[in-house]
PDB file of C-alpha atoms and ligand atoms in Angstrom:
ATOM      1  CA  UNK J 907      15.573-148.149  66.921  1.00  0.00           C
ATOM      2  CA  UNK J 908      18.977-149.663  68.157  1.00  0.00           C
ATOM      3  CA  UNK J 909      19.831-151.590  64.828  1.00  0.00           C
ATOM      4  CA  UNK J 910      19.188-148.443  62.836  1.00  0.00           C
ATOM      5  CA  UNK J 911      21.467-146.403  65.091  1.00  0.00           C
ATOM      6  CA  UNK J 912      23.577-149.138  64.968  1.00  0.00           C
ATOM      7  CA  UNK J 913      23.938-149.688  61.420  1.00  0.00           C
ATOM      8  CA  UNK J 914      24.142-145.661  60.924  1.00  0.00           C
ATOM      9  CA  UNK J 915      27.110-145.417  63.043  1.00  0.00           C
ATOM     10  CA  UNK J 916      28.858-148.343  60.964  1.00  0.00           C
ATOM     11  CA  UNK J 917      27.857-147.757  57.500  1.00  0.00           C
ATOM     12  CA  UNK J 918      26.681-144.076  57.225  1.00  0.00           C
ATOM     13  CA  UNK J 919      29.579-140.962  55.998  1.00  0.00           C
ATOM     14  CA  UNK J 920      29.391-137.668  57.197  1.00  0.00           C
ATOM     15  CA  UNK J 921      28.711-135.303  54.314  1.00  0.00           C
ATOM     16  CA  UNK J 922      29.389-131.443  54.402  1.00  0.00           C
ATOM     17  CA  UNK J 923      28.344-131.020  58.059  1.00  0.00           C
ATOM     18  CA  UNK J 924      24.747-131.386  56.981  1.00  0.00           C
ATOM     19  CA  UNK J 925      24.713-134.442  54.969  1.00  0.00           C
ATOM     20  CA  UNK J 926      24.612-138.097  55.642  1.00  0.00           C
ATOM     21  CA  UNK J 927      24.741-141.132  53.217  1.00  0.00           C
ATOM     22  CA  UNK J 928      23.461-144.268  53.620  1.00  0.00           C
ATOM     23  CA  UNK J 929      23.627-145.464  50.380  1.00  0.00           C
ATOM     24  CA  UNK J 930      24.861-149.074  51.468  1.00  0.00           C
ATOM     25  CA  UNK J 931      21.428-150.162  53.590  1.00  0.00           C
ATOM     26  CA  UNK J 932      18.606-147.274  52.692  1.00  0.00           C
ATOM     27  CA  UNK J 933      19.221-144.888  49.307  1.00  0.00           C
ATOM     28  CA  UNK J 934      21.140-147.274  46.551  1.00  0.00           C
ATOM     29  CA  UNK J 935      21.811-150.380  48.349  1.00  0.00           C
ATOM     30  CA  UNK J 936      19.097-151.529  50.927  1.00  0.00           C
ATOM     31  CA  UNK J 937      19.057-154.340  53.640  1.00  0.00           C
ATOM     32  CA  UNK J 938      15.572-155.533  53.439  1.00  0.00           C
ATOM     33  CA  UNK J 939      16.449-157.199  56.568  1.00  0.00           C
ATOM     34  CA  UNK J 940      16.970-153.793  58.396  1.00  0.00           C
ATOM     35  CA  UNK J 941      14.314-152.509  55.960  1.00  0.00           C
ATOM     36  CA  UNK J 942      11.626-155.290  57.373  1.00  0.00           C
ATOM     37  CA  UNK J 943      12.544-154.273  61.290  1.00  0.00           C
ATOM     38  CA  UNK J 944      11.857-150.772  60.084  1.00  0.00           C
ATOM     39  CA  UNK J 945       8.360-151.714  58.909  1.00  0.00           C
ATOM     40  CA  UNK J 946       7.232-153.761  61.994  1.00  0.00           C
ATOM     41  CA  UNK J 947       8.162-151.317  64.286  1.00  0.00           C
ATOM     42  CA  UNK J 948       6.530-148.229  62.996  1.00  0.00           C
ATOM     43  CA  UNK J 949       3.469-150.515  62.141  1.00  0.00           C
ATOM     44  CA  UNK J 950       3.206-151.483  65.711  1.00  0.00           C
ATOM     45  CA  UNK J 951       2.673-147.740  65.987  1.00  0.00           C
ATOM     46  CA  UNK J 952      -0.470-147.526  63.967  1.00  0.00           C
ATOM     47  CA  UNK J 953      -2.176-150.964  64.226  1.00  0.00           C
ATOM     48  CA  UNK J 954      -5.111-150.040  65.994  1.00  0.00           C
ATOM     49  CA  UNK J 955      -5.279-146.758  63.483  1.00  0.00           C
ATOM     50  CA  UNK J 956      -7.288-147.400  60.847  1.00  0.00           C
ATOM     51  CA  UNK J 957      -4.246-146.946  58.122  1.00  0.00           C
ATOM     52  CA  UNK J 958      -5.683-147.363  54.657  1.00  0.00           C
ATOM     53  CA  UNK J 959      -2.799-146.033  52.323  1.00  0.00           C
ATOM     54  CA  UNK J 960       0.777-145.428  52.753  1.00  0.00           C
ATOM     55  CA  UNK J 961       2.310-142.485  50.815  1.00  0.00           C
ATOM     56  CA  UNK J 962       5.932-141.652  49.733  1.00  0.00           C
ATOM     57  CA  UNK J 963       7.760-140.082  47.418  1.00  0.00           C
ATOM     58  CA  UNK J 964      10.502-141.707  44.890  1.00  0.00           C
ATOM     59  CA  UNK J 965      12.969-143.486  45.127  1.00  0.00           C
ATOM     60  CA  UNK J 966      14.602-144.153  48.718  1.00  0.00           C
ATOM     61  CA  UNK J 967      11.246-143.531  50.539  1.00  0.00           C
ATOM     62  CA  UNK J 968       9.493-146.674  48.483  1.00  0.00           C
ATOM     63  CA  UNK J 969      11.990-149.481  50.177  1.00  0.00           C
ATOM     64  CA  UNK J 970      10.839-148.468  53.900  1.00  0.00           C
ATOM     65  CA  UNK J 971       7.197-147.779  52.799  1.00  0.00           C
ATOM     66  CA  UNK J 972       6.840-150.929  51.279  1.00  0.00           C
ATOM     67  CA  UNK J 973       7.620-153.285  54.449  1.00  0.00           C
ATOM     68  CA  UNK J 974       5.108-150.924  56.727  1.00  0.00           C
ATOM     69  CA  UNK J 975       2.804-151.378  54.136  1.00  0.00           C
ATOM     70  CA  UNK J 976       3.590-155.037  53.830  1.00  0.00           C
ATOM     71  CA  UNK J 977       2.975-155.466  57.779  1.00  0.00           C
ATOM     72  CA  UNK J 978      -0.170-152.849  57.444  1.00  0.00           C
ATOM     73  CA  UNK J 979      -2.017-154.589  54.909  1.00  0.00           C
ATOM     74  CA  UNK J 980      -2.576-151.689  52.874  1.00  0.00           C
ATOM     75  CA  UNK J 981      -1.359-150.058  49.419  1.00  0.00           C
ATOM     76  CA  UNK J 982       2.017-147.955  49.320  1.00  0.00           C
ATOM     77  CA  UNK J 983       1.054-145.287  46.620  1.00  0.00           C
ATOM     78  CA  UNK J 984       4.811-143.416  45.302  1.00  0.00           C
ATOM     79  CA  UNK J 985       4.765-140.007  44.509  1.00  0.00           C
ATOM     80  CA  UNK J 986       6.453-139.565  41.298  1.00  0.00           C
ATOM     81  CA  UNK J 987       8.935-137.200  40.432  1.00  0.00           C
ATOM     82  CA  UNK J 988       8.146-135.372  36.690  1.00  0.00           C
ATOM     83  CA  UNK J 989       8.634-132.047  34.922  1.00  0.00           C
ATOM     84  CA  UNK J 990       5.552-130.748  33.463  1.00  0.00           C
ATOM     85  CA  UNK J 991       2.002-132.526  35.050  1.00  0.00           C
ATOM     86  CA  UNK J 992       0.540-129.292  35.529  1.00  0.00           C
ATOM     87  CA  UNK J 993      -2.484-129.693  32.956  1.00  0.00           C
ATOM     88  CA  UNK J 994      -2.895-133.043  33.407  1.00  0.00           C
ATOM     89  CA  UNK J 995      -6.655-133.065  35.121  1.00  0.00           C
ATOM     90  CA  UNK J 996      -5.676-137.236  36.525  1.00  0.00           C
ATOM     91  CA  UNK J 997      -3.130-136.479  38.746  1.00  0.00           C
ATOM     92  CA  UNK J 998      -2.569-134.881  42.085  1.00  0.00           C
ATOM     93  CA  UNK J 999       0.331-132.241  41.829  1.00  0.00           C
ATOM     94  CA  UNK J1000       2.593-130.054  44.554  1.00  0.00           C
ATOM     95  CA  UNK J1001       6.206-128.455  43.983  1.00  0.00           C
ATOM     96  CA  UNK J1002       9.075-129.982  46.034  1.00  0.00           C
ATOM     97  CA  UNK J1003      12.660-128.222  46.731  1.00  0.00           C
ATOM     98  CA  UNK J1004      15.069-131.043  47.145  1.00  0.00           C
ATOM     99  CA  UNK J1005      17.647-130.252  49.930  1.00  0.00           C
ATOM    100  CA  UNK J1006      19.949-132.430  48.571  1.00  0.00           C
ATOM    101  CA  UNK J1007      19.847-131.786  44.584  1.00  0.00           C
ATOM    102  CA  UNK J1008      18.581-128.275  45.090  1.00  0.00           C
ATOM    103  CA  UNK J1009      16.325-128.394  42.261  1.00  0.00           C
ATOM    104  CA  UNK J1010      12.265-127.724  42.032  1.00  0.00           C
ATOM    105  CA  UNK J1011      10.432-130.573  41.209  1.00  0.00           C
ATOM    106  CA  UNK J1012       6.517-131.533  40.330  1.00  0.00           C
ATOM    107  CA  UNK J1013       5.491-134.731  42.322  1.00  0.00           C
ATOM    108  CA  UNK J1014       2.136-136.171  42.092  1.00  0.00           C
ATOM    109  CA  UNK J1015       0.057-139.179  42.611  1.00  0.00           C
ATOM    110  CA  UNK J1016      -2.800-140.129  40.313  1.00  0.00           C
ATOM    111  CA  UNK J1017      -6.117-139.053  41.826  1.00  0.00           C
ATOM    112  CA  UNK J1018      -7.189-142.871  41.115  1.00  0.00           C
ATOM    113  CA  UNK J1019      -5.408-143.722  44.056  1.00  0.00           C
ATOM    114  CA  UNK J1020      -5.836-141.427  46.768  1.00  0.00           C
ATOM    115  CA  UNK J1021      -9.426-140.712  48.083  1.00  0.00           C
ATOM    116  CA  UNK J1022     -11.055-138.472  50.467  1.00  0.00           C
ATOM    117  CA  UNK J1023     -11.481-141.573  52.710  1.00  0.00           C
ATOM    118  CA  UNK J1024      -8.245-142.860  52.820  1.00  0.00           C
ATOM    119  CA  UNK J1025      -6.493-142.629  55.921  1.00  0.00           C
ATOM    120  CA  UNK J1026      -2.765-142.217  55.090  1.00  0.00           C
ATOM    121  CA  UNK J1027       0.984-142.494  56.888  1.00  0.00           C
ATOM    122  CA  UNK J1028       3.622-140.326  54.608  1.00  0.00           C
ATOM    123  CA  UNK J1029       6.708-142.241  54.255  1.00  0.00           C
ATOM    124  CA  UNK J1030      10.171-140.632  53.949  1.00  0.00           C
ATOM    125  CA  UNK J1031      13.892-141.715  54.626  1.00  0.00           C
ATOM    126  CA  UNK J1032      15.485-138.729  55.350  1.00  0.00           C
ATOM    127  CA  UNK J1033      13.779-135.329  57.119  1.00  0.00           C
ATOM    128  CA  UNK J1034      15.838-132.492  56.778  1.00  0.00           C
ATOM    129  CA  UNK J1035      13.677-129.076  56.253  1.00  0.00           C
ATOM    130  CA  UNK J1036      10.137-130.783  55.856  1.00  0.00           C
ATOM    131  CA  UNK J1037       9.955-130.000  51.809  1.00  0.00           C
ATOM    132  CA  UNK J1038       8.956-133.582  50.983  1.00  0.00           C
ATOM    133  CA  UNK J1039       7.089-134.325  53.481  1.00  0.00           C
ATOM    134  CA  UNK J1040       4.958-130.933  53.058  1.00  0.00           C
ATOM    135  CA  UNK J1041       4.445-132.114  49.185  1.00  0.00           C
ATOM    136  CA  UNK J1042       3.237-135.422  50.098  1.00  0.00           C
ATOM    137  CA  UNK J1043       0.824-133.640  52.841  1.00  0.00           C
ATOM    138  CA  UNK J1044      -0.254-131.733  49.724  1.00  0.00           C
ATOM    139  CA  UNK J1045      -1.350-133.893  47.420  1.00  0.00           C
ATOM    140  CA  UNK J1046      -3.388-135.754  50.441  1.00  0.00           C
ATOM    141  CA  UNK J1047      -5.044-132.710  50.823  1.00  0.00           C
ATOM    142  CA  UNK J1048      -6.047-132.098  46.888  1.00  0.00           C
ATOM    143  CA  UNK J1049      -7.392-136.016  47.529  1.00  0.00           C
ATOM    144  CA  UNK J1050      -8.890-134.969  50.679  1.00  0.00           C
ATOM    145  CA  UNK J1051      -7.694-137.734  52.473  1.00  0.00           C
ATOM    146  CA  UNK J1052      -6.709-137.568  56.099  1.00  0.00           C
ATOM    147  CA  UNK J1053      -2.891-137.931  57.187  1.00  0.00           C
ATOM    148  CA  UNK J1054      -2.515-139.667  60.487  1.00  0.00           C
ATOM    149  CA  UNK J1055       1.429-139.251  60.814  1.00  0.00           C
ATOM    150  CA  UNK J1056       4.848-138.674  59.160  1.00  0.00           C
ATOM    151  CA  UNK J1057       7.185-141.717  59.430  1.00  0.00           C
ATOM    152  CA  UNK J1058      10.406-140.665  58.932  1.00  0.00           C
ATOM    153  CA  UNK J1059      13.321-143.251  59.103  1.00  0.00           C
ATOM    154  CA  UNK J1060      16.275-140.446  59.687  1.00  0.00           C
ATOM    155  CA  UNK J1061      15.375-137.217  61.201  1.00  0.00           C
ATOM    156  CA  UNK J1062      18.350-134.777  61.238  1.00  0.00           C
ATOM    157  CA  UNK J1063      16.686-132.546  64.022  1.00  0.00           C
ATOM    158  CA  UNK J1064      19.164-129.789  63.836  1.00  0.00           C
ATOM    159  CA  UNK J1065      17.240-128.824  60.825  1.00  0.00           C
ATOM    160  CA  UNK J1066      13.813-127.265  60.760  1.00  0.00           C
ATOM    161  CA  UNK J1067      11.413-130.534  59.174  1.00  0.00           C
ATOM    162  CA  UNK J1068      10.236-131.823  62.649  1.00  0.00           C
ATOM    163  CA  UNK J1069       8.902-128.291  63.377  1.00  0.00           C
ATOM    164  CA  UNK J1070       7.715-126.992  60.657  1.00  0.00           C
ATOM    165  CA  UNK J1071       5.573-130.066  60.540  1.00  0.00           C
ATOM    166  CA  UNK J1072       4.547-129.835  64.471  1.00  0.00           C
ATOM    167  CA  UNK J1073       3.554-126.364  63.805  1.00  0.00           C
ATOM    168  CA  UNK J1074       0.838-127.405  61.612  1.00  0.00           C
ATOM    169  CA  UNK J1075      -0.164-129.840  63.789  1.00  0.00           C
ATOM    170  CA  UNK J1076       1.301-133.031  62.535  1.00  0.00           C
ATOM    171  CA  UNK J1077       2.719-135.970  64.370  1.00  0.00           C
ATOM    172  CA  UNK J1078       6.029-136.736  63.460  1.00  0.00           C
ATOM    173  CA  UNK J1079       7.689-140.474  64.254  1.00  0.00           C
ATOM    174  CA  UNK J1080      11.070-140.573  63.517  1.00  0.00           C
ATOM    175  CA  UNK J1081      13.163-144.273  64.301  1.00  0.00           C
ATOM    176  CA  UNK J1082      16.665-142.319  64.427  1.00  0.00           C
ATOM    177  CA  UNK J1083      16.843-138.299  65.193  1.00  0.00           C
ATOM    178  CA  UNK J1084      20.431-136.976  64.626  1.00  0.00           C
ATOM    179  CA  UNK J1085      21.335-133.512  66.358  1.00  0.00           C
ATOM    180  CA  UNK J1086      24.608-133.273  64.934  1.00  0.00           C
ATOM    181  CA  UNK J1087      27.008-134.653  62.193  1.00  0.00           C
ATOM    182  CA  UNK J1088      29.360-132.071  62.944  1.00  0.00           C
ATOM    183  CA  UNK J1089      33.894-133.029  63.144  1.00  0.00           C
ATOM    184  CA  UNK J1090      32.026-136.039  60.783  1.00  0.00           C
ATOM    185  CA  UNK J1091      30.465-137.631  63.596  1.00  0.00           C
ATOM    186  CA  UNK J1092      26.729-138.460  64.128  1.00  0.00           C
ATOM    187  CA  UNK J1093      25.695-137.696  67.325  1.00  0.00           C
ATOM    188  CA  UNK J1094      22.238-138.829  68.072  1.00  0.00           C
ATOM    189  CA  UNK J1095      19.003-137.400  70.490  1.00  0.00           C
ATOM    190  CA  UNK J1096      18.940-139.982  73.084  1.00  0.00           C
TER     191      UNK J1096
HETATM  192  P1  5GP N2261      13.504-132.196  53.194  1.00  0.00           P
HETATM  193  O1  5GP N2261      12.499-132.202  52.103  1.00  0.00           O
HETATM  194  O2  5GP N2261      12.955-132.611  54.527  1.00  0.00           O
HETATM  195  O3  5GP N2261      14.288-130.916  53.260  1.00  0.00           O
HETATM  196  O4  5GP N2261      14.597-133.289  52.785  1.00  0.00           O
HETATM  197  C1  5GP N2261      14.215-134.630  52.745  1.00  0.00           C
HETATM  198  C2  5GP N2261      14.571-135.243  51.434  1.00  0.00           C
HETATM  199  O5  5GP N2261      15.892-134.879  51.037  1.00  0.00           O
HETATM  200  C3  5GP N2261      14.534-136.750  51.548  1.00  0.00           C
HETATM  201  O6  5GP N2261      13.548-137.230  50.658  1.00  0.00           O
HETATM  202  C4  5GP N2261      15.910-137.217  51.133  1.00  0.00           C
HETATM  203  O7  5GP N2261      15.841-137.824  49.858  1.00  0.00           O
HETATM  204  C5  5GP N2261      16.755-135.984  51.001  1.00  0.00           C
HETATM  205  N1  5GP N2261      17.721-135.811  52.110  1.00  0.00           N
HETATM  206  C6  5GP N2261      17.712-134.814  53.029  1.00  0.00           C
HETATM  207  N2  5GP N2261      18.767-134.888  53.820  1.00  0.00           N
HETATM  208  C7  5GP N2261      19.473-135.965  53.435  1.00  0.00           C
HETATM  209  C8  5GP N2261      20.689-136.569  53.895  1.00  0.00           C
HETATM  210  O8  5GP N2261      21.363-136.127  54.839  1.00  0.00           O
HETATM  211  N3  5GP N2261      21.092-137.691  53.246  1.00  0.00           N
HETATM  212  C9  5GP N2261      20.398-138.230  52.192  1.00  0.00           C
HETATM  213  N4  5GP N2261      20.888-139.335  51.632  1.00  0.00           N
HETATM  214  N5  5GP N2261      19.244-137.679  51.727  1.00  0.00           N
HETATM  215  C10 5GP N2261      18.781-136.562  52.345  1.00  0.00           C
END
């Protein structure tokens, strides 16, 4: 998606090699302009798929997951991010290894919200190794509900998300997919 690239190459700092922020339009600051072109064109992508729920995990997933769901018509359910859920019977549960805080977390969804006949797009703004995605792709399993496709808004494809997701036989939709961000430059997969 040309503004997305666009707006990456202006706005977006190189990180470590392996990192990039975009804190001013997508993880602190967001341009629901940008954010609302995001949402119509991976909608376009599932109109005719009988989407029922969108799923994503907090916080910078919820801005992009809210305008697809907005042009969808359907719910955007956010998985939340908590310590100890592990005996509570109501909620949906999975461990996530955040690449960028590099801590364990429990994430989970109520089960009020997620049924075995919900049809579902997972939502997330970065992919990096696939740890947040495969937690979301959890607890749609516990709810036995169906996941159509990962939406991802950033893919950094030098890292091993994309195929550990293809492996398992996943389609993965990705608007911008960076293969490097090495000497602090992004350098995109045409
Ligand atoms: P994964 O679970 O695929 O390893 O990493 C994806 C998650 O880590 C995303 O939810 C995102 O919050 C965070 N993340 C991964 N790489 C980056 C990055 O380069 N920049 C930012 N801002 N977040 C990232």
């Amino acid at each position: 998606m040309k503004e997305l690239l666009d707006k990456i190459i202006s706005d977006g700092t190189v990180l470590e090699e392996d990192i990039l922020k975009v804190d001013s339009f997508l993880t602190h600051q967001i341009d629901p302009e940008l954010m609302s072109l995001i949402g119509k064109n991976f909608a376009d992508k599932y109109r005719d798929k009988k989407i029922t729920k969108i799923v994503t995990i907090e916080s910078s997933g919820i801005a992009p997951a809210v305008f697809i769901g907005l042009e969808l018509g359907v719910p955007v359910i956010f998985a939340r991010k908590q310590k100890s859920l592990t005996m509570n019977k109501e909620l949906l549960t999975a461990s996530v290894h955040s690449f960028t805080k590099k801590v364990t977390s429990e994430i989970s969804i109520s089960t009020k919200f997620l049924t075995s006949q919900d049809h579902v797009l997972v939502v997330d703004d970065f992919l990096a190794n696939g740890q947040a995605a495969l937690g979301l792709i959890e607890l749609c399993h516990q709810a036995g509900a169906t996941v159509e496709a990962i939406n991802i808004v950033i893919e950094k494809s030098f890292q091993n998300g994309r195929s550990l997701l293809e492996d398992k036989g996943y389609k993965v939709d990705s608007l911008a997919r960076i293969k490097s961000l090495k000497n602090n430059e992004v350098h995109f997969i045409e």
